[in-house]
Amino acid sequence: MRARVSRWGNSLAIRLPQAALSSLHIHEGEQVELVLRDDRLEIRAARPRYRLQDLVDQITPENQPDPLDVAPVGEELL
């Protein structure tokens, strides 16, 4: 897939083909992540990235759901 570099005001811009946008599920106005690797430029959708430990650290007694008092059924009694 190729694209042409064009002037956009005082900057240079690359128009992304619709096929690339569809493949990455990127829509107008969304942010992207630019990664430089050696002589390559990678464009990625800027999606939030979560680490399990960061999410677990946010658990407090105030934001935990109430426990369920339901009798176990099935094989979970093992």
PDB file of N, CA and C in Angstrom:
ATOM      1  N   MET A   1       0.855  -1.157   0.000  1.00  0.00           N
ATOM      2  CA  MET A   1       0.000   0.000   0.000  1.00  0.00           C
ATOM      3  C   MET A   1       0.911   1.232   0.000  1.00  0.00           C
ATOM      4  N   ARG A   2       0.624   2.182  -0.844  1.00  0.00           N
ATOM      5  CA  ARG A   2       1.422   3.402  -0.930  1.00  0.00           C
ATOM      6  C   ARG A   2       0.552   4.619  -0.691  1.00  0.00           C
ATOM      7  N   ALA A   3       1.195   5.683  -0.222  1.00  0.00           N
ATOM      8  CA  ALA A   3       0.516   6.967  -0.020  1.00  0.00           C
ATOM      9  C   ALA A   3       1.495   8.067  -0.394  1.00  0.00           C
ATOM     10  N   ARG A   4       0.974   9.225  -0.716  1.00  0.00           N
ATOM     11  CA  ARG A   4       1.815  10.347  -1.131  1.00  0.00           C
ATOM     12  C   ARG A   4       1.893  11.376  -0.004  1.00  0.00           C
ATOM     13  N   VAL A   5       3.084  11.940   0.191  1.00  0.00           N
ATOM     14  CA  VAL A   5       3.289  13.005   1.164  1.00  0.00           C
ATOM     15  C   VAL A   5       2.916  14.321   0.490  1.00  0.00           C
ATOM     16  N   SER A   6       2.059  15.108   1.132  1.00  0.00           N
ATOM     17  CA  SER A   6       1.586  16.380   0.573  1.00  0.00           C
ATOM     18  C   SER A   6       1.741  17.485   1.611  1.00  0.00           C
ATOM     19  N   ARG A   7       1.723  18.710   1.155  1.00  0.00           N
ATOM     20  CA  ARG A   7       1.792  19.860   2.061  1.00  0.00           C
ATOM     21  C   ARG A   7       0.405  20.123   2.620  1.00  0.00           C
ATOM     22  N   TRP A   8       0.359  20.422   3.913  1.00  0.00           N
ATOM     23  CA  TRP A   8      -0.876  20.789   4.592  1.00  0.00           C
ATOM     24  C   TRP A   8      -0.530  21.962   5.498  1.00  0.00           C
ATOM     25  N   GLY A   9      -0.755  23.157   5.014  1.00  0.00           N
ATOM     26  CA  GLY A   9      -0.319  24.361   5.725  1.00  0.00           C
ATOM     27  C   GLY A   9       1.199  24.392   5.750  1.00  0.00           C
ATOM     28  N   ASN A  10       1.772  24.541   6.940  1.00  0.00           N
ATOM     29  CA  ASN A  10       3.232  24.538   7.083  1.00  0.00           C
ATOM     30  C   ASN A  10       3.786  23.146   7.373  1.00  0.00           C
ATOM     31  N   SER A  11       2.943  22.139   7.349  1.00  0.00           N
ATOM     32  CA  SER A  11       3.352  20.781   7.678  1.00  0.00           C
ATOM     33  C   SER A  11       3.267  19.892   6.450  1.00  0.00           C
ATOM     34  N   LEU A  12       3.769  18.690   6.600  1.00  0.00           N
ATOM     35  CA  LEU A  12       3.590  17.662   5.583  1.00  0.00           C
ATOM     36  C   LEU A  12       2.615  16.634   6.131  1.00  0.00           C
ATOM     37  N   ALA A  13       1.833  16.036   5.271  1.00  0.00           N
ATOM     38  CA  ALA A  13       0.805  15.097   5.704  1.00  0.00           C
ATOM     39  C   ALA A  13       0.770  13.891   4.773  1.00  0.00           C
ATOM     40  N   ILE A  14       0.293  12.799   5.303  1.00  0.00           N
ATOM     41  CA  ILE A  14       0.075  11.577   4.525  1.00  0.00           C
ATOM     42  C   ILE A  14      -1.403  11.244   4.646  1.00  0.00           C
ATOM     43  N   ARG A  15      -2.065  11.092   3.519  1.00  0.00           N
ATOM     44  CA  ARG A  15      -3.469  10.657   3.540  1.00  0.00           C
ATOM     45  C   ARG A  15      -3.484   9.143   3.665  1.00  0.00           C
ATOM     46  N   LEU A  16      -4.255   8.673   4.611  1.00  0.00           N
ATOM     47  CA  LEU A  16      -4.322   7.229   4.839  1.00  0.00           C
ATOM     48  C   LEU A  16      -5.440   6.634   3.996  1.00  0.00           C
ATOM     49  N   PRO A  17      -5.134   5.592   3.245  1.00  0.00           N
ATOM     50  CA  PRO A  17      -6.167   4.966   2.412  1.00  0.00           C
ATOM     51  C   PRO A  17      -7.285   4.371   3.270  1.00  0.00           C
ATOM     52  N   GLN A  18      -8.485   4.363   2.731  1.00  0.00           N
ATOM     53  CA  GLN A  18      -9.648   3.852   3.450  1.00  0.00           C
ATOM     54  C   GLN A  18      -9.445   2.406   3.888  1.00  0.00           C
ATOM     55  N   ALA A  19      -8.765   1.607   3.063  1.00  0.00           N
ATOM     56  CA  ALA A  19      -8.530   0.204   3.420  1.00  0.00           C
ATOM     57  C   ALA A  19      -7.704   0.104   4.700  1.00  0.00           C
ATOM     58  N   ALA A  20      -6.707   0.980   4.857  1.00  0.00           N
ATOM     59  CA  ALA A  20      -5.888   0.965   6.069  1.00  0.00           C
ATOM     60  C   ALA A  20      -6.712   1.393   7.274  1.00  0.00           C
ATOM     61  N   LEU A  21      -7.515   2.431   7.117  1.00  0.00           N
ATOM     62  CA  LEU A  21      -8.357   2.913   8.215  1.00  0.00           C
ATOM     63  C   LEU A  21      -9.363   1.857   8.647  1.00  0.00           C
ATOM     64  N   SER A  22      -9.960   1.197   7.682  1.00  0.00           N
ATOM     65  CA  SER A  22     -10.935   0.150   8.000  1.00  0.00           C
ATOM     66  C   SER A  22     -10.270  -1.002   8.735  1.00  0.00           C
ATOM     67  N   SER A  23      -9.086  -1.379   8.284  1.00  0.00           N
ATOM     68  CA  SER A  23      -8.361  -2.486   8.894  1.00  0.00           C
ATOM     69  C   SER A  23      -8.005  -2.184  10.345  1.00  0.00           C
ATOM     70  N   LEU A  24      -7.647  -0.928  10.630  1.00  0.00           N
ATOM     71  CA  LEU A  24      -7.261  -0.532  11.987  1.00  0.00           C
ATOM     72  C   LEU A  24      -8.442  -0.053  12.821  1.00  0.00           C
ATOM     73  N   HIS A  25      -9.623   0.041  12.213  1.00  0.00           N
ATOM     74  CA  HIS A  25     -10.827   0.541  12.894  1.00  0.00           C
ATOM     75  C   HIS A  25     -10.593   1.954  13.426  1.00  0.00           C
ATOM     76  N   ILE A  26      -9.991   2.805  12.594  1.00  0.00           N
ATOM     77  CA  ILE A  26      -9.724   4.199  12.944  1.00  0.00           C
ATOM     78  C   ILE A  26     -10.741   5.073  12.226  1.00  0.00           C
ATOM     79  N   HIS A  27     -11.293   6.041  12.962  1.00  0.00           N
ATOM     80  CA  HIS A  27     -12.281   6.951  12.400  1.00  0.00           C
ATOM     81  C   HIS A  27     -11.764   8.383  12.488  1.00  0.00           C
ATOM     82  N   GLU A  28     -12.349   9.252  11.710  1.00  0.00           N
ATOM     83  CA  GLU A  28     -11.958  10.655  11.690  1.00  0.00           C
ATOM     84  C   GLU A  28     -11.994  11.246  13.095  1.00  0.00           C
ATOM     85  N   GLY A  29     -10.959  11.982  13.448  1.00  0.00           N
ATOM     86  CA  GLY A  29     -10.887  12.634  14.741  1.00  0.00           C
ATOM     87  C   GLY A  29     -10.214  11.812  15.827  1.00  0.00           C
ATOM     88  N   GLU A  30     -10.027  10.512  15.603  1.00  0.00           N
ATOM     89  CA  GLU A  30      -9.372   9.674  16.602  1.00  0.00           C
ATOM     90  C   GLU A  30      -7.870   9.910  16.599  1.00  0.00           C
ATOM     91  N   GLN A  31      -7.261   9.700  17.749  1.00  0.00           N
ATOM     92  CA  GLN A  31      -5.819   9.808  17.845  1.00  0.00           C
ATOM     93  C   GLN A  31      -5.160   8.507  17.409  1.00  0.00           C
ATOM     94  N   VAL A  32      -3.958   8.637  16.869  1.00  0.00           N
ATOM     95  CA  VAL A  32      -3.159   7.469  16.508  1.00  0.00           C
ATOM     96  C   VAL A  32      -1.815   7.577  17.219  1.00  0.00           C
ATOM     97  N   GLU A  33      -1.150   6.463  17.316  1.00  0.00           N
ATOM     98  CA  GLU A  33       0.166   6.393  17.932  1.00  0.00           C
ATOM     99  C   GLU A  33       1.190   6.232  16.820  1.00  0.00           C
ATOM    100  N   LEU A  34       2.237   7.050  16.816  1.00  0.00           N
ATOM    101  CA  LEU A  34       3.298   6.955  15.830  1.00  0.00           C
ATOM    102  C   LEU A  34       4.522   6.352  16.506  1.00  0.00           C
ATOM    103  N   VAL A  35       5.067   5.290  15.925  1.00  0.00           N
ATOM    104  CA  VAL A  35       6.234   4.613  16.488  1.00  0.00           C
ATOM    105  C   VAL A  35       7.320   4.586  15.429  1.00  0.00           C
ATOM    106  N   LEU A  36       8.496   5.117  15.769  1.00  0.00           N
ATOM    107  CA  LEU A  36       9.641   5.091  14.859  1.00  0.00           C
ATOM    108  C   LEU A  36      10.520   3.901  15.213  1.00  0.00           C
ATOM    109  N   ARG A  37      10.783   3.042  14.233  1.00  0.00           N
ATOM    110  CA  ARG A  37      11.657   1.884  14.415  1.00  0.00           C
ATOM    111  C   ARG A  37      12.640   1.837  13.261  1.00  0.00           C
ATOM    112  N   ASP A  38      13.885   2.105  13.583  1.00  0.00           N
ATOM    113  CA  ASP A  38      14.931   2.154  12.563  1.00  0.00           C
ATOM    114  C   ASP A  38      14.498   3.115  11.451  1.00  0.00           C
ATOM    115  N   ASP A  39      14.278   2.601  10.252  1.00  0.00           N
ATOM    116  CA  ASP A  39      13.879   3.469   9.138  1.00  0.00           C
ATOM    117  C   ASP A  39      12.399   3.353   8.822  1.00  0.00           C
ATOM    118  N   ARG A  40      11.590   2.872   9.799  1.00  0.00           N
ATOM    119  CA  ARG A  40      10.162   2.673   9.562  1.00  0.00           C
ATOM    120  C   ARG A  40       9.329   3.534  10.509  1.00  0.00           C
ATOM    121  N   LEU A  41       8.175   3.901  10.027  1.00  0.00           N
ATOM    122  CA  LEU A  41       7.181   4.616  10.832  1.00  0.00           C
ATOM    123  C   LEU A  41       5.950   3.727  10.934  1.00  0.00           C
ATOM    124  N   GLU A  42       5.568   3.359  12.151  1.00  0.00           N
ATOM    125  CA  GLU A  42       4.364   2.552  12.366  1.00  0.00           C
ATOM    126  C   GLU A  42       3.252   3.467  12.857  1.00  0.00           C
ATOM    127  N   ILE A  43       2.071   3.289  12.305  1.00  0.00           N
ATOM    128  CA  ILE A  43       0.894   4.042  12.742  1.00  0.00           C
ATOM    129  C   ILE A  43      -0.063   3.038  13.369  1.00  0.00           C
ATOM    130  N   ARG A  44      -0.395   3.263  14.622  1.00  0.00           N
ATOM    131  CA  ARG A  44      -1.286   2.350  15.341  1.00  0.00           C
ATOM    132  C   ARG A  44      -2.474   3.127  15.898  1.00  0.00           C
ATOM    133  N   ALA A  45      -3.573   2.442  16.039  1.00  0.00           N
ATOM    134  CA  ALA A  45      -4.714   3.036  16.728  1.00  0.00           C
ATOM    135  C   ALA A  45      -4.304   3.263  18.182  1.00  0.00           C
ATOM    136  N   ALA A  46      -4.569   4.430  18.723  1.00  0.00           N
ATOM    137  CA  ALA A  46      -4.199   4.760  20.105  1.00  0.00           C
ATOM    138  C   ALA A  46      -5.306   4.286  21.036  1.00  0.00           C
ATOM    139  N   ARG A  47      -5.263   3.039  21.374  1.00  0.00           N
ATOM    140  CA  ARG A  47      -6.250   2.447  22.275  1.00  0.00           C
ATOM    141  C   ARG A  47      -5.662   2.408  23.682  1.00  0.00           C
ATOM    142  N   PRO A  48      -6.494   2.535  24.696  1.00  0.00           N
ATOM    143  CA  PRO A  48      -5.947   2.435  26.051  1.00  0.00           C
ATOM    144  C   PRO A  48      -5.381   1.042  26.291  1.00  0.00           C
ATOM    145  N   ARG A  49      -4.292   0.992  27.029  1.00  0.00           N
ATOM    146  CA  ARG A  49      -3.671  -0.291  27.363  1.00  0.00           C
ATOM    147  C   ARG A  49      -3.688  -0.419  28.871  1.00  0.00           C
ATOM    148  N   TYR A  50      -4.195  -1.534  29.343  1.00  0.00           N
ATOM    149  CA  TYR A  50      -4.342  -1.753  30.766  1.00  0.00           C
ATOM    150  C   TYR A  50      -3.444  -2.894  31.211  1.00  0.00           C
ATOM    151  N   ARG A  51      -2.863  -2.734  32.394  1.00  0.00           N
ATOM    152  CA  ARG A  51      -2.144  -3.825  33.036  1.00  0.00           C
ATOM    153  C   ARG A  51      -3.042  -4.338  34.151  1.00  0.00           C
ATOM    154  N   LEU A  52      -3.108  -5.653  34.299  1.00  0.00           N
ATOM    155  CA  LEU A  52      -3.978  -6.248  35.301  1.00  0.00           C
ATOM    156  C   LEU A  52      -3.666  -5.700  36.694  1.00  0.00           C
ATOM    157  N   GLN A  53      -2.391  -5.578  37.030  1.00  0.00           N
ATOM    158  CA  GLN A  53      -2.039  -5.103  38.364  1.00  0.00           C
ATOM    159  C   GLN A  53      -2.535  -3.684  38.600  1.00  0.00           C
ATOM    160  N   ASP A  54      -2.488  -2.826  37.578  1.00  0.00           N
ATOM    161  CA  ASP A  54      -3.006  -1.460  37.724  1.00  0.00           C
ATOM    162  C   ASP A  54      -4.503  -1.468  38.010  1.00  0.00           C
ATOM    163  N   LEU A  55      -5.240  -2.364  37.347  1.00  0.00           N
ATOM    164  CA  LEU A  55      -6.684  -2.457  37.572  1.00  0.00           C
ATOM    165  C   LEU A  55      -6.984  -3.010  38.964  1.00  0.00           C
ATOM    166  N   VAL A  56      -6.232  -4.025  39.377  1.00  0.00           N
ATOM    167  CA  VAL A  56      -6.441  -4.614  40.707  1.00  0.00           C
ATOM    168  C   VAL A  56      -6.137  -3.592  41.792  1.00  0.00           C
ATOM    169  N   ASP A  57      -5.109  -2.770  41.576  1.00  0.00           N
ATOM    170  CA  ASP A  57      -4.745  -1.754  42.562  1.00  0.00           C
ATOM    171  C   ASP A  57      -5.854  -0.722  42.769  1.00  0.00           C
ATOM    172  N   GLN A  58      -6.749  -0.587  41.830  1.00  0.00           N
ATOM    173  CA  GLN A  58      -7.838   0.382  41.944  1.00  0.00           C
ATOM    174  C   GLN A  58      -9.030  -0.159  42.729  1.00  0.00           C
ATOM    175  N   ILE A  59      -9.010  -1.430  43.104  1.00  0.00           N
ATOM    176  CA  ILE A  59     -10.116  -2.023  43.853  1.00  0.00           C
ATOM    177  C   ILE A  59     -10.066  -1.529  45.294  1.00  0.00           C
ATOM    178  N   THR A  60     -11.188  -1.021  45.753  1.00  0.00           N
ATOM    179  CA  THR A  60     -11.321  -0.569  47.142  1.00  0.00           C
ATOM    180  C   THR A  60     -12.580  -1.205  47.721  1.00  0.00           C
ATOM    181  N   PRO A  61     -12.733  -1.196  49.038  1.00  0.00           N
ATOM    182  CA  PRO A  61     -13.976  -1.733  49.614  1.00  0.00           C
ATOM    183  C   PRO A  61     -15.217  -0.993  49.123  1.00  0.00           C
ATOM    184  N   GLU A  62     -15.049   0.291  48.762  1.00  0.00           N
ATOM    185  CA  GLU A  62     -16.199   1.086  48.327  1.00  0.00           C
ATOM    186  C   GLU A  62     -16.671   0.729  46.917  1.00  0.00           C
ATOM    187  N   ASN A  63     -15.786   0.226  46.056  1.00  0.00           N
ATOM    188  CA  ASN A  63     -16.218  -0.045  44.685  1.00  0.00           C
ATOM    189  C   ASN A  63     -16.380  -1.538  44.388  1.00  0.00           C
ATOM    190  N   GLN A  64     -16.400  -2.366  45.449  1.00  0.00           N
ATOM    191  CA  GLN A  64     -16.643  -3.790  45.236  1.00  0.00           C
ATOM    192  C   GLN A  64     -18.139  -4.071  45.267  1.00  0.00           C
ATOM    193  N   PRO A  65     -18.594  -5.005  44.448  1.00  0.00           N
ATOM    194  CA  PRO A  65     -20.024  -5.346  44.491  1.00  0.00           C
ATOM    195  C   PRO A  65     -20.354  -6.122  45.764  1.00  0.00           C
ATOM    196  N   ASP A  66     -21.615  -6.113  46.119  1.00  0.00           N
ATOM    197  CA  ASP A  66     -22.058  -6.889  47.276  1.00  0.00           C
ATOM    198  C   ASP A  66     -21.897  -8.372  46.967  1.00  0.00           C
ATOM    199  N   PRO A  67     -21.480  -9.162  47.965  1.00  0.00           N
ATOM    200  CA  PRO A  67     -21.339 -10.604  47.726  1.00  0.00           C
ATOM    201  C   PRO A  67     -22.710 -11.245  47.491  1.00  0.00           C
ATOM    202  N   LEU A  68     -22.709 -12.306  46.707  1.00  0.00           N
ATOM    203  CA  LEU A  68     -23.944 -13.036  46.424  1.00  0.00           C
ATOM    204  C   LEU A  68     -24.071 -14.205  47.387  1.00  0.00           C
ATOM    205  N   ASP A  69     -25.207 -14.347  47.987  1.00  0.00           N
ATOM    206  CA  ASP A  69     -25.473 -15.507  48.827  1.00  0.00           C
ATOM    207  C   ASP A  69     -26.288 -16.500  48.018  1.00  0.00           C
ATOM    208  N   VAL A  70     -25.599 -17.220  47.154  1.00  0.00           N
ATOM    209  CA  VAL A  70     -26.254 -18.192  46.293  1.00  0.00           C
ATOM    210  C   VAL A  70     -25.595 -19.538  46.547  1.00  0.00           C
ATOM    211  N   ALA A  71     -26.408 -20.538  46.758  1.00  0.00           N
ATOM    212  CA  ALA A  71     -25.870 -21.877  46.984  1.00  0.00           C
ATOM    213  C   ALA A  71     -25.188 -22.368  45.710  1.00  0.00           C
ATOM    214  N   PRO A  72     -23.972 -22.940  45.844  1.00  0.00           N
ATOM    215  CA  PRO A  72     -23.284 -23.451  44.660  1.00  0.00           C
ATOM    216  C   PRO A  72     -24.049 -24.606  44.024  1.00  0.00           C
ATOM    217  N   VAL A  73     -24.018 -24.662  42.716  1.00  0.00           N
ATOM    218  CA  VAL A  73     -24.637 -25.749  41.969  1.00  0.00           C
ATOM    219  C   VAL A  73     -23.628 -26.246  40.941  1.00  0.00           C
ATOM    220  N   GLY A  74     -23.766 -27.480  40.556  1.00  0.00           N
ATOM    221  CA  GLY A  74     -22.882 -27.997  39.518  1.00  0.00           C
ATOM    222  C   GLY A  74     -21.552 -28.463  40.068  1.00  0.00           C
ATOM    223  N   GLU A  75     -20.533 -28.434  39.228  1.00  0.00           N
ATOM    224  CA  GLU A  75     -19.241 -29.008  39.584  1.00  0.00           C
ATOM    225  C   GLU A  75     -18.339 -28.074  40.369  1.00  0.00           C
ATOM    226  N   GLU A  76     -18.753 -26.837  40.645  1.00  0.00           N
ATOM    227  CA  GLU A  76     -17.883 -25.954  41.401  1.00  0.00           C
ATOM    228  C   GLU A  76     -17.741 -26.375  42.865  1.00  0.00           C
ATOM    229  N   LEU A  77     -18.550 -27.353  43.307  1.00  0.00           N
ATOM    230  CA  LEU A  77     -18.419 -27.876  44.660  1.00  0.00           C
ATOM    231  C   LEU A  77     -17.179 -28.719  44.826  1.00  0.00           C
ATOM    232  N   LEU A  78     -16.562 -29.159  43.740  1.00  0.00           N
ATOM    233  CA  LEU A  78     -15.378 -30.019  43.837  1.00  0.00           C
ATOM    234  C   LEU A  78     -14.320 -29.248  44.463  1.00  0.00           C
TER     235      LEU A  78
END
